[in-house]
DNA sequence: ATAACAATGTTAATAAATTAACATAAAAAT
DNA sequence: ATTTTTATGTTAATTTATTAACATTGTTAT
C-alpha cells in the first residue's frame, strides 16, 4: 500500500509535515492548500494532488486539519516501529547533523556514531555514543540500525559503504562527495552541497544574461 | 546560450565534473559514457544525452577526453569572473561548509561570513572573515557577493533572507528548515537533511514490505 | 431565496525527464 | 578483406511530473 507514490511526492510530504508542525506549534488548526503551496513555493494544485494520492480529504472551505494531516503523513512515510540511524564519521558535519537531529523526529533516532579517532571513541555527543568503526558490524546488528549517514572523509567513502552493507544496513545517505556503490537492496541517496551551490550560481549567471 | 538546459542536466553536469576531477587526478585521460554512468548510478544514454545537449563530442571508441570535458562543463556552468559567496550564520553547519569549500572550487569563493555573536565577529575561520550581520548590506555590495548560504537558526531565516534581498543578493541556498520568500529575480534553492533522511527511511520501509 | 464566491477533488492535457531504438563508424577479430 | 564488436550521437517512444480545466459544494453576500 502506498508503494507507488511518486518520489517527488514523498519529498514533498516530508516538507509539508515540516511546515505543518510549525503551524501546529503556532496553534493553527486548519490550513488551505494554497497556504501550504505558498510556503513550499509550489502550486495549490500540486498540494491537492499529493494529498489526493495519499487519500486525505479536507473540509470544503475550511481547508485541511493540521493535526490530522500531520498524523496521516506520518502513517504514510514513517515506519511504525521507528528507524534507528547511525552517523559514520563524527567530524564537523557529523557533529552538526547530530546536533540538528537531536530530539527532532522521534521516528528517526540516531542511536550510534562511528569514528576511527581514539579521542572520539567512547565519548558521547549530544547523547549519541561514539563507537570504533571496527565494531560497526556488531553494533549495527545489536542496535538494529537500518540507515547510515556517511560523513567520513571522501577517501573512506567506499570502504565505509562496504562495511555498512556487510553489516546489513538497508539505506545509506551519503554526504561524501564520492559516489559509492551498493547492492540493489540497499537504498542509496547522495547529496553534495557543491552541486547545490553550483546550480544556484548557474541560474544566477543565466539570469544576468 | 545554454539557457534551456534542463535543471536536472545542470545538476548532473556538476556531478560529472566532480567525478571527472577525481579521474584527472588519477591520471586518467579518457572515459566512456558507461563509466561515468556507473559512478553516478545512472544510464550511459543519460550521460550521452546530457553531453549532446552541451554540444560535446567524444571520440568514437575512445570515449571522452577527461580534461576537455571538465573545461567544457566549466564553460557552461561557471561564470567567467567567478562568483563570490557569503555564509550567513557561522555555527556548526556554517563552519563545516566553510571547511568543506575551502580551496575546492576557485569559481565559487566564500569571501565573507556573517554572525551576531560578538565572540565570532572579527575573527576568521579557515581564512573567511566573520562580519557583523549589521554590516551585511555594506559588505555584500563592497565585496560583490552574489550568492548567500543560509545557516542561521530557523527563527532568523526570514529576517536574514530579507536582509540579503535588500542587499541585492542574486541567489540563496537555504539550509534552514524554514522555507523563505524571495522575489522572482532571486534564485532560491532549499535543502533539508531531514527530508533526505525521511526519504531514505521511507524506501527502506517500502522495501521491507 | 438566490447568486456569487471560494474552496476541494479529480480528470484531462501538457511539459519535463528518461529510456529505447537505431544509424554510424572506428577498432579488433577472423 | 570482411565481419564482429563496441562505442558515440540522435531521434522516437515512454514514463514521470506538473499544470490546467472543471465539476462539486458549503459559505457568504445580496
Ligand atoms: N563539512 C561540510 O560541510 C561538508 C559538506 C559536504 C560534504 N562533506 C563531506 O563530508 C565528509 C566529512 O566532512 P567533515 O567536514 O565532517 O570532515 P571531518 O574531517 O571534520 O570529519 C571526518 C570524521 O571522520 C572520521 N573518520 C575518518 N576515517 C573514518 C573511518 N574509516 N570510519 C569512521 N570515521 C572515520 C574522522 O576521524 C573525523 O572525525 C567529507 O567527505 C566531506 O567532504 C562535508
Ligand atoms: N547542523 C546541521 O546539520 C543542520 C542541518 C540542516 C540544517 N541545519 C540548520 O542550519 C541552521 C544552523 O545550524 P547549526 O547547527 O549551524 O546551528 P548553530 O546554532 O551552531 O549556528 C547558528 C549560528 O548563527 C548565528 N546567528 C544567529 N542569529 C543570527 C543572525 N540573525 N544573523 C547571522 N547569524 C546569526 C549564531 O550566532 C550561530 O553562530 C539551523 O537553522 C539548522 O536548523 C543544520
Coordinates of C-alpha atoms (C1' of nucleotides) and ligand atoms in Angstrom, one line a residue:
Chain A
X1 CA 0.0 0.0 0.0
X2 CA 1.2 3.5 -1.0
X3 CA 4.1 1.9 -2.7
X4 CA 3.6 3.7 -5.9
X5 CA 3.8 7.2 -4.6
X6 CA 5.9 9.3 -6.8
X7 CA 9.4 10.0 -5.4
X8 CA 8.7 13.7 -5.6
X9 CA 5.5 13.3 -3.6
X10 CA 7.4 11.6 -0.8
X11 CA 9.8 14.5 -0.6
X12 CA 7.0 17.0 -0.6
X13 CA 5.1 15.1 2.1
X14 CA 8.1 15.4 4.3
X15 CA 8.3 19.1 3.6
X16 CA 4.5 19.6 4.2
X17 CA 4.8 18.0 7.5
X18 CA 7.7 20.1 8.5
X19 CA 5.7 23.2 7.7
X20 CA 2.6 21.8 9.3
X21 CA 4.4 21.2 12.6
X22 CA 5.4 24.8 12.7
X23 CA 1.7 25.7 12.1
X24 CA 0.6 23.4 14.8
X25 CA 3.0 25.0 17.3
X26 CA 1.5 28.3 16.5
X27 CA -1.9 26.9 17.3
X28 CA -3.2 26.9 13.8
X29 CA -5.9 24.2 13.4
X30 CA -6.6 24.4 9.7
X31 CA -4.8 25.3 6.5
X32 CA -5.7 25.8 2.9
X33 CA -3.9 24.1 0.0
X34 CA -2.8 27.5 -1.3
X35 CA -1.2 28.3 2.1
X36 CA 0.8 25.2 2.1
X37 CA 1.7 25.9 -1.5
X38 CA 2.9 29.4 -0.8
X39 CA 5.2 28.1 1.9
X40 CA 6.7 25.5 -0.3
X41 CA 6.9 27.7 -3.4
X42 CA 4.7 25.4 -5.4
X43 CA 1.1 25.5 -6.7
X44 CA -2.0 24.7 -4.7
X45 CA -3.0 22.1 -7.3
X46 CA 0.3 20.3 -6.6
X47 CA -0.5 20.1 -3.0
X48 CA -4.1 18.9 -3.5
X49 CA -2.9 16.3 -5.9
X50 CA -0.3 15.0 -3.5
X51 CA -3.0 14.8 -0.7
X52 CA -5.3 13.1 -3.1
X53 CA -2.7 10.4 -3.7
X54 CA -2.5 9.7 0.0
X55 CA -6.2 9.7 0.2
X56 CA -6.6 12.7 2.5
X57 CA -9.8 14.6 2.4
X58 CA -10.1 18.2 3.7
X59 CA -13.1 20.2 4.5
X60 CA -14.6 22.3 1.8
X61 CA -14.0 25.9 2.5
X62 CA -12.2 25.1 5.8
X63 CA -9.1 23.5 4.3
X64 CA -7.1 20.7 5.9
X65 CA -6.9 19.8 9.6
X66 CA -3.3 20.4 10.5
X67 CA -3.1 17.8 13.1
X68 CA -4.9 15.1 11.1
X69 CA -2.7 15.7 8.1
X70 CA 0.5 15.5 10.2
X71 CA -0.7 12.2 11.5
X72 CA -1.7 10.8 8.1
X73 CA 1.7 11.8 6.6
X74 CA 3.3 10.1 9.5
X75 CA 1.3 6.9 8.8
X76 CA 2.4 7.0 5.2
X77 CA 6.1 7.8 5.4
X78 CA 7.1 6.7 8.9
X79 CA 7.7 3.2 10.0
X80 CA 5.6 2.1 12.8
X81 CA 8.4 0.9 15.0
X82 CA 10.7 3.8 14.1
X83 CA 14.1 3.5 12.4
X84 CA 17.5 3.5 14.0
X85 CA 20.2 5.6 12.3
X86 CA 23.9 5.7 12.6
X87 CA 26.4 8.5 11.7
X88 CA 29.6 7.4 10.1
X89 CA 32.3 9.9 10.9
X90 CA 31.8 12.3 13.8
X91 CA 33.7 15.2 12.4
X92 CA 32.3 18.7 11.6
X93 CA 29.4 17.6 9.5
X94 CA 28.6 14.6 11.6
X95 CA 28.5 16.6 14.7
X96 CA 26.4 19.3 13.0
X97 CA 23.9 16.7 12.0
X98 CA 23.7 15.0 15.3
X99 CA 23.0 18.4 16.8
X100 CA 20.4 19.2 14.3
X101 CA 18.5 15.9 14.5
X102 CA 18.7 15.7 18.3
X103 CA 15.1 15.5 19.5
X104 CA 13.7 16.4 16.1
X105 CA 11.9 13.3 14.9
X106 CA 11.1 10.5 17.3
X107 CA 10.7 8.2 14.4
X108 CA 14.3 8.6 13.2
X109 CA 16.6 8.0 16.1
X110 CA 20.4 8.5 15.8
X111 CA 21.5 5.8 18.1
X112 CA 25.2 5.5 17.3
X113 CA 28.1 7.3 15.8
X114 CA 31.3 5.7 14.5
X115 CA 34.8 7.1 14.1
X116 CA 38.4 5.9 14.0
X117 CA 39.8 8.7 16.1
X118 CA 40.6 7.3 19.5
X119 CA 39.9 10.7 21.1
X120 CA 36.3 10.4 20.0
X121 CA 35.6 6.8 20.6
X122 CA 34.0 6.1 23.9
X123 CA 32.6 9.6 24.3
X124 CA 29.1 10.8 23.6
X125 CA 28.0 13.7 21.5
X126 CA 24.6 15.3 22.3
X127 CA 23.7 11.9 23.8
X128 CA 24.9 9.8 20.9
X129 CA 27.7 7.4 21.8
X130 CA 30.7 7.1 19.5
X131 CA 32.0 3.7 18.7
X132 CA 35.0 2.4 16.9
X133 CA 34.4 1.7 13.3
X134 CA 35.9 -1.7 14.0
X135 CA 32.8 -2.6 16.0
X136 CA 30.4 -1.4 13.2
X137 CA 29.2 -4.8 12.3
X138 CA 28.4 -5.8 15.8
X139 CA 26.8 -2.6 16.9
X140 CA 24.6 -2.2 13.8
X141 CA 23.2 -5.6 14.4
X142 CA 22.8 -5.2 18.2
X143 CA 21.1 -1.9 17.9
X144 CA 19.0 -2.8 14.8
X145 CA 20.3 0.1 12.8
X146 CA 18.7 0.3 9.5
X147 CA 20.1 3.6 8.0
X148 CA 23.6 5.1 7.9
X149 CA 24.5 8.7 7.2
X150 CA 28.0 8.9 5.8
X151 CA 30.1 11.8 6.8
X152 CA 33.6 10.3 6.7
X153 CA 36.4 11.8 4.6
X154 CA 35.9 11.1 0.9
X155 CA 38.8 8.6 0.7
X156 CA 37.0 6.4 3.2
X157 CA 33.6 6.6 1.5
X158 CA 33.8 3.3 -0.4
X159 CA 35.3 1.3 2.4
X160 CA 32.7 2.6 4.8
X161 CA 29.8 1.8 2.5
X162 CA 31.1 -1.7 2.1
X163 CA 31.3 -2.1 5.8
X164 CA 27.8 -0.9 6.2
X165 CA 26.4 -3.2 3.5
X166 CA 28.2 -6.1 5.1
X167 CA 26.6 -5.3 8.4
X168 CA 23.2 -5.4 6.8
X169 CA 22.3 -1.8 6.5
X170 CA 19.1 -1.1 4.5
X171 CA 19.7 2.5 3.5
X172 CA 22.5 5.0 3.1
X173 CA 22.5 8.8 3.0
X174 CA 25.9 9.8 1.6
X175 CA 27.2 13.3 2.2
X176 CA 30.6 12.4 1.0
X177 CA 31.5 13.9 -2.4
X178 CA 32.4 10.5 -3.6
X179 CA 29.6 8.3 -5.0
X180 CA 29.6 4.8 -3.6
X181 CA 28.3 1.5 -4.9
X182 CA 25.8 -0.6 -3.0
X183 CA 23.7 -3.6 -4.0
X184 CA 20.1 -3.1 -5.2
X185 CA 18.5 -4.0 -1.9
X186 CA 20.2 -1.0 -0.2
X187 CA 18.5 2.3 -0.9
X188 CA 21.1 5.0 -1.6
X189 CA 20.7 8.7 -1.6
X190 CA 23.6 11.0 -2.3
X191 CA 23.9 14.7 -1.8
X192 CA 26.7 17.2 -2.4
X193 CA 26.5 20.8 -1.3
X194 CA 28.8 21.9 -4.1
X195 CA 26.2 20.7 -6.7
X196 CA 23.5 22.8 -5.0
X197 CA 25.8 25.8 -4.9
X198 CA 26.9 25.4 -8.5
X199 CA 23.3 25.1 -9.5
X200 CA 22.4 28.3 -7.7
X201 CA 25.5 30.0 -9.3
X202 CA 24.4 28.8 -12.7
X203 CA 20.9 30.3 -12.5
X204 CA 22.3 33.5 -11.1
X205 CA 24.6 33.7 -14.1
X206 CA 21.8 32.8 -16.5
X207 CA 19.5 35.5 -15.0
X208 CA 22.2 38.0 -15.6
X209 CA 22.4 37.4 -19.3
Chain B
X1 CA 23.1 30.3 -25.0
X2 CA 22.6 27.1 -23.0
X3 CA 19.8 28.8 -21.2
X4 CA 17.4 26.0 -21.9
X5 CA 19.4 23.2 -20.3
X6 CA 17.1 21.0 -18.1
X7 CA 17.6 21.6 -14.4
X8 CA 18.4 18.0 -13.9
X9 CA 21.1 18.2 -16.5
X10 CA 22.7 21.1 -14.7
X11 CA 22.9 19.1 -11.5
X12 CA 24.4 16.1 -13.3
X13 CA 27.0 18.2 -15.1
X14 CA 28.2 19.4 -11.7
X15 CA 28.3 15.8 -10.6
X16 CA 30.1 14.6 -13.7
X17 CA 32.7 17.3 -13.2
X18 CA 33.2 16.2 -9.7
X19 CA 33.8 12.6 -10.8
X20 CA 36.0 13.7 -13.7
X21 CA 38.2 15.8 -11.5
X22 CA 38.9 12.6 -9.5
X23 CA 39.7 10.8 -12.7
X24 CA 42.0 13.5 -13.8
X25 CA 43.9 13.4 -10.5
X26 CA 44.4 9.7 -11.0
X27 CA 45.9 10.4 -14.4
X28 CA 43.0 9.1 -16.5
X29 CA 42.8 10.8 -19.8
X30 CA 39.7 9.3 -21.3
X31 CA 36.4 8.0 -20.0
X32 CA 33.4 6.2 -21.6
X33 CA 29.8 7.3 -21.1
X34 CA 29.1 4.0 -19.3
X35 CA 31.9 4.6 -16.9
X36 CA 30.5 8.0 -15.9
X37 CA 27.1 6.4 -15.7
X38 CA 28.3 3.7 -13.4
X39 CA 29.8 6.2 -11.0
X40 CA 26.6 8.3 -10.9
X41 CA 24.2 5.4 -10.8
X42 CA 22.5 6.4 -14.0
X43 CA 22.4 5.1 -17.6
X44 CA 25.0 5.7 -20.3
X45 CA 22.3 7.1 -22.5
X46 CA 21.5 9.7 -19.9
X47 CA 25.2 10.7 -19.9
X48 CA 25.4 10.9 -23.7
X49 CA 22.2 12.9 -23.9
X50 CA 23.4 15.4 -21.4
X51 CA 26.7 15.8 -23.3
X52 CA 24.8 16.1 -26.5
X53 CA 22.9 19.0 -25.0
X54 CA 26.0 20.9 -24.2
X55 CA 27.4 20.0 -27.7
X56 CA 30.4 17.9 -26.5
X57 CA 31.6 15.3 -28.9
X58 CA 33.8 12.4 -27.8
X59 CA 35.9 10.1 -29.8
X60 CA 34.3 7.0 -31.1
X61 CA 35.6 4.0 -29.3
X62 CA 37.9 6.1 -27.1
X63 CA 35.3 7.9 -25.2
X64 CA 35.5 11.4 -23.8
X65 CA 38.6 13.4 -23.1
X66 CA 38.5 14.0 -19.3
X67 CA 40.3 17.3 -19.4
X68 CA 38.4 18.7 -22.3
X69 CA 35.1 17.7 -20.8
X70 CA 35.9 19.3 -17.4
X71 CA 36.8 22.5 -19.2
X72 CA 33.6 22.5 -21.3
X73 CA 31.4 21.9 -18.3
X74 CA 33.2 24.8 -16.6
X75 CA 32.4 27.0 -19.6
X76 CA 28.7 26.1 -19.4
X77 CA 28.0 26.2 -15.7
X78 CA 30.7 28.6 -14.3
X79 CA 30.7 32.3 -14.6
X80 CA 33.8 33.7 -16.2
X81 CA 34.5 36.1 -13.5
X82 CA 33.7 33.7 -10.7
X83 CA 31.0 34.2 -8.1
X84 CA 31.5 35.5 -4.5
X85 CA 29.6 33.7 -1.8
X86 CA 28.7 34.5 1.8
X87 CA 27.8 32.3 4.7
X88 CA 25.0 33.5 7.0
X89 CA 25.5 32.1 10.4
X90 CA 28.9 30.7 11.4
X91 CA 27.7 27.9 13.6
X92 CA 28.2 24.2 13.3
X93 CA 26.9 23.9 9.8
X94 CA 28.4 27.2 8.6
X95 CA 31.8 26.2 9.9
X96 CA 31.5 22.7 8.3
X97 CA 30.7 24.2 5.0
X98 CA 33.5 26.8 5.0
X99 CA 35.8 24.0 5.9
X100 CA 34.5 21.8 3.1
X101 CA 34.5 24.5 0.4
X102 CA 37.9 25.9 1.4
X103 CA 40.1 25.7 -1.7
X104 CA 37.6 23.4 -3.6
X105 CA 36.3 25.5 -6.4
X106 CA 38.1 28.6 -7.5
X107 CA 35.0 29.8 -9.3
X108 CA 32.9 29.8 -6.1
X109 CA 34.7 31.8 -3.4
X110 CA 33.4 32.2 0.1
X111 CA 34.6 35.7 0.8
X112 CA 32.6 36.5 3.9
X113 CA 30.7 35.1 6.9
X114 CA 28.1 36.9 9.0
X115 CA 27.0 36.3 12.5
X116 CA 25.6 38.2 15.5
X117 CA 27.7 36.5 18.1
X118 CA 30.3 39.1 19.3
X119 CA 32.8 36.3 20.0
X120 CA 32.8 35.4 16.3
X121 CA 32.7 38.8 14.7
X122 CA 36.1 40.0 13.8
X123 CA 37.7 36.5 13.7
X124 CA 38.4 34.5 10.6
X125 CA 37.5 30.8 10.0
X126 CA 39.6 28.9 7.5
X127 CA 40.5 32.2 6.0
X128 CA 37.0 33.5 5.8
X129 CA 36.4 36.7 7.8
X130 CA 33.3 36.9 10.0
X131 CA 31.4 40.2 10.0
X132 CA 28.5 41.5 12.0
X133 CA 25.1 40.9 10.4
X134 CA 24.5 44.6 10.8
X135 CA 27.1 45.3 8.2
X136 CA 25.6 42.8 5.7
X137 CA 24.3 45.4 3.3
X138 CA 27.6 47.2 3.0
X139 CA 29.9 44.2 2.8
X140 CA 27.8 42.4 0.3
X141 CA 28.0 45.4 -2.0
X142 CA 31.6 46.1 -1.3
X143 CA 32.7 42.5 -2.0
X144 CA 30.3 42.0 -4.9
X145 CA 28.7 39.0 -3.2
X146 CA 26.1 37.3 -5.4
X147 CA 25.1 34.2 -3.5
X148 CA 24.3 33.6 0.2
X149 CA 24.2 30.3 2.0
X150 CA 21.9 30.5 5.0
X151 CA 22.9 28.5 8.1
X152 CA 21.3 30.7 10.7
X153 CA 18.9 29.4 13.3
X154 CA 15.4 28.7 11.8
X155 CA 13.8 31.6 13.7
X156 CA 16.1 34.1 11.8
X157 CA 15.6 32.6 8.4
X158 CA 13.1 35.0 7.1
X159 CA 14.8 38.1 8.5
X160 CA 18.1 37.0 7.1
X161 CA 16.6 36.3 3.7
X162 CA 15.0 39.8 3.7
X163 CA 18.3 41.4 4.6
X164 CA 20.1 39.5 1.8
X165 CA 17.5 40.5 -0.8
X166 CA 17.7 44.1 0.3
X167 CA 21.5 44.0 -0.1
X168 CA 21.0 42.9 -3.7
X169 CA 21.8 39.2 -3.4
X170 CA 21.1 37.2 -6.6
X171 CA 20.8 33.7 -5.3
X172 CA 20.2 32.0 -1.9
X173 CA 20.9 28.4 -0.8
X174 CA 18.8 27.9 2.3
X175 CA 19.9 25.1 4.7
X176 CA 17.5 26.3 7.3
X177 CA 14.4 24.1 7.8
X178 CA 12.3 27.1 7.4
X179 CA 11.3 28.0 3.8
X180 CA 11.8 31.6 3.0
X181 CA 10.2 34.0 0.5
X182 CA 12.2 35.9 -2.1
X183 CA 11.3 38.0 -5.1
X184 CA 11.4 36.3 -8.6
X185 CA 14.7 37.8 -9.6
X186 CA 16.5 35.9 -6.7
X187 CA 17.1 32.3 -7.4
X188 CA 16.3 30.2 -4.3
X189 CA 17.3 26.6 -3.6
X190 CA 16.3 24.9 -0.3
X191 CA 17.5 21.8 1.2
X192 CA 16.7 20.0 4.4
X193 CA 18.6 16.9 5.6
X194 CA 15.5 15.6 7.4
X195 CA 13.7 15.3 4.1
X196 CA 16.5 13.3 2.6
X197 CA 16.7 11.1 5.7
X198 CA 12.9 10.6 5.7
X199 CA 13.0 9.7 2.1
X200 CA 15.7 7.0 2.7
X201 CA 13.7 5.7 5.7
X202 CA 10.5 5.5 3.5
X203 CA 12.1 3.4 0.8
X204 CA 13.8 1.2 3.4
X205 CA 10.3 0.6 4.9
X206 CA 8.8 0.0 1.5
X207 CA 11.5 -2.5 0.6
X208 CA 10.7 -4.4 3.7
X209 CA 7.0 -4.9 2.8
Chain C
dA1 C1' -34.2 32.5 -1.8
dT2 C1' -30.8 33.1 -4.9
dA3 C1' -26.5 34.4 -6.9
dA4 C1' -21.7 34.8 -6.4
dC5 C1' -17.7 33.1 -4.3
dA6 C1' -14.0 30.2 -2.7
dA7 C1' -12.5 26.2 -1.5
dT8 C1' -11.7 20.9 -2.6
dG9 C1' -11.1 16.7 -5.5
dT10 C1' -10.4 14.7 -9.9
dT11 C1' -9.8 14.0 -14.8
dA12 C1' -7.6 15.6 -18.9
dA13 C1' -3.8 18.0 -21.1
dT14 C1' 0.8 19.4 -21.1
dA15 C1' 5.6 19.5 -20.1
dA16 C1' 9.8 17.5 -18.4
dA17 C1' 12.7 13.7 -17.9
dT18 C1' 14.2 9.3 -19.0
dT19 C1' 14.8 5.3 -21.8
dA20 C1' 14.7 2.7 -26.0
dA21 C1' 15.9 2.2 -30.7
dC22 C1' 18.9 2.6 -34.1
dA23 C1' 22.2 4.7 -37.5
dT24 C1' 27.1 5.3 -37.8
dA25 C1' 31.9 4.4 -37.6
dA26 C1' 36.4 3.2 -35.8
dA27 C1' 38.8 -0.7 -33.9
dA28 C1' 39.5 -5.5 -33.2
dA29 C1' 39.0 -10.2 -34.6
dT30 C1' 38.6 -13.6 -38.0
Chain D
dA1 C1' 39.4 -8.1 -46.8
dT2 C1' 35.5 -8.9 -44.1
dT3 C1' 32.9 -9.5 -40.1
dT4 C1' 32.1 -8.5 -35.5
dT5 C1' 32.3 -5.7 -31.7
dT6 C1' 31.8 -1.6 -29.2
dA7 C1' 31.5 2.8 -28.7
dT8 C1' 29.1 7.6 -29.9
dG9 C1' 25.1 10.7 -31.3
dT10 C1' 20.4 11.4 -32.2
dT11 C1' 15.5 10.7 -32.9
dA12 C1' 11.5 8.5 -31.3
dA13 C1' 8.8 6.5 -27.6
dT14 C1' 7.7 6.1 -23.0
dT15 C1' 7.3 7.4 -18.4
dT16 C1' 7.0 10.7 -14.8
dA17 C1' 5.7 15.1 -13.1
dT18 C1' 3.2 19.2 -13.3
dT19 C1' -0.4 22.1 -14.6
dA20 C1' -4.9 23.3 -16.5
dA21 C1' -9.8 22.6 -16.5
dC22 C1' -13.8 21.9 -14.4
dA23 C1' -17.4 19.6 -11.6
dT24 C1' -18.9 19.9 -6.9
dT25 C1' -20.4 22.1 -2.7
dG26 C1' -20.5 24.7 1.5
dT27 C1' -20.5 29.7 2.7
dT28 C1' -21.3 34.4 2.2
dA29 C1' -23.5 38.3 0.2
dT30 C1' -27.3 40.3 -2.0
Ligands
LIG1 N1 31.8 19.9 6.0 C1 30.8 20.0 5.2 O1 30.0 21.0 5.1 C2 30.7 19.0 4.2 C3 29.7 19.2 3.3 C4 29.5 18.3 2.4 C5 30.2 17.2 2.4 N2 31.2 17.0 3.3 C6 31.9 15.8 3.3 O2 31.6 15.1 4.5 C7 32.7 14.4 4.9 C8 33.0 14.9 6.3 O3 33.3 16.2 6.4 P1 33.8 16.9 7.7 O4 33.9 18.3 7.5 O5 32.9 16.5 8.8 O6 35.2 16.2 7.9 P2 36.0 15.9 9.2 O7 37.4 15.6 8.9 O8 35.7 17.0 10.2 O9 35.3 14.6 9.8 C9 35.6 13.3 9.4 C10 35.5 12.4 10.5 O10 35.5 11.1 10.1 C11 36.4 10.3 10.9 N3 36.9 9.2 10.1 C12 37.9 9.1 9.3 N4 38.0 7.9 8.8 C13 37.0 7.2 9.3 C14 36.5 5.8 9.1 N5 37.1 5.0 8.3 N6 35.4 5.4 9.7 C15 34.8 6.3 10.5 N7 35.2 7.6 10.8 C16 36.3 8.0 10.1 C17 37.5 11.3 11.3 O11 38.1 10.9 12.4 C18 36.7 12.5 11.5 O12 36.1 12.6 12.8 C19 33.8 14.7 3.9 O13 33.8 13.6 3.0 C20 33.4 15.9 3.3 O14 33.8 16.0 2.0 C21 31.4 17.9 4.2
LIG2 N1 23.5 21.2 11.9 C1 23.0 20.6 10.8 O1 23.4 19.6 10.4 C2 22.0 21.2 10.1 C3 21.4 20.5 9.1 C4 20.4 21.1 8.4 C5 20.0 22.3 8.7 N2 20.5 23.0 9.8 C6 20.0 24.3 10.1 O2 21.0 25.2 9.8 C7 21.0 26.2 10.8 C8 22.2 26.3 11.6 O3 22.5 25.1 12.2 P1 23.8 25.0 13.2 O4 23.8 23.6 13.7 O5 25.0 25.5 12.5 O6 23.3 26.0 14.3 P2 24.3 26.9 15.3 O7 23.5 27.3 16.4 O8 25.5 26.1 15.6 O9 24.7 28.1 14.4 C9 23.9 29.2 14.1 C10 24.8 30.4 14.0 O10 24.0 31.5 13.5 C11 24.4 32.7 14.3 N3 23.2 33.6 14.2 C12 22.1 33.7 15.0 N4 21.3 34.6 14.6 C13 21.9 35.2 13.5 C14 21.6 36.2 12.6 N5 20.5 36.9 12.8 N6 22.5 36.6 11.6 C15 23.6 35.9 11.5 N7 24.0 34.9 12.3 C16 23.1 34.5 13.3 C17 24.6 32.1 15.7 O11 25.4 33.0 16.4 C18 25.4 30.9 15.4 O12 26.7 31.1 15.2 C19 19.8 25.9 11.6 O13 18.6 26.6 11.1 C20 19.6 24.4 11.5 O14 18.3 24.0 11.7 C21 21.5 22.5 10.5

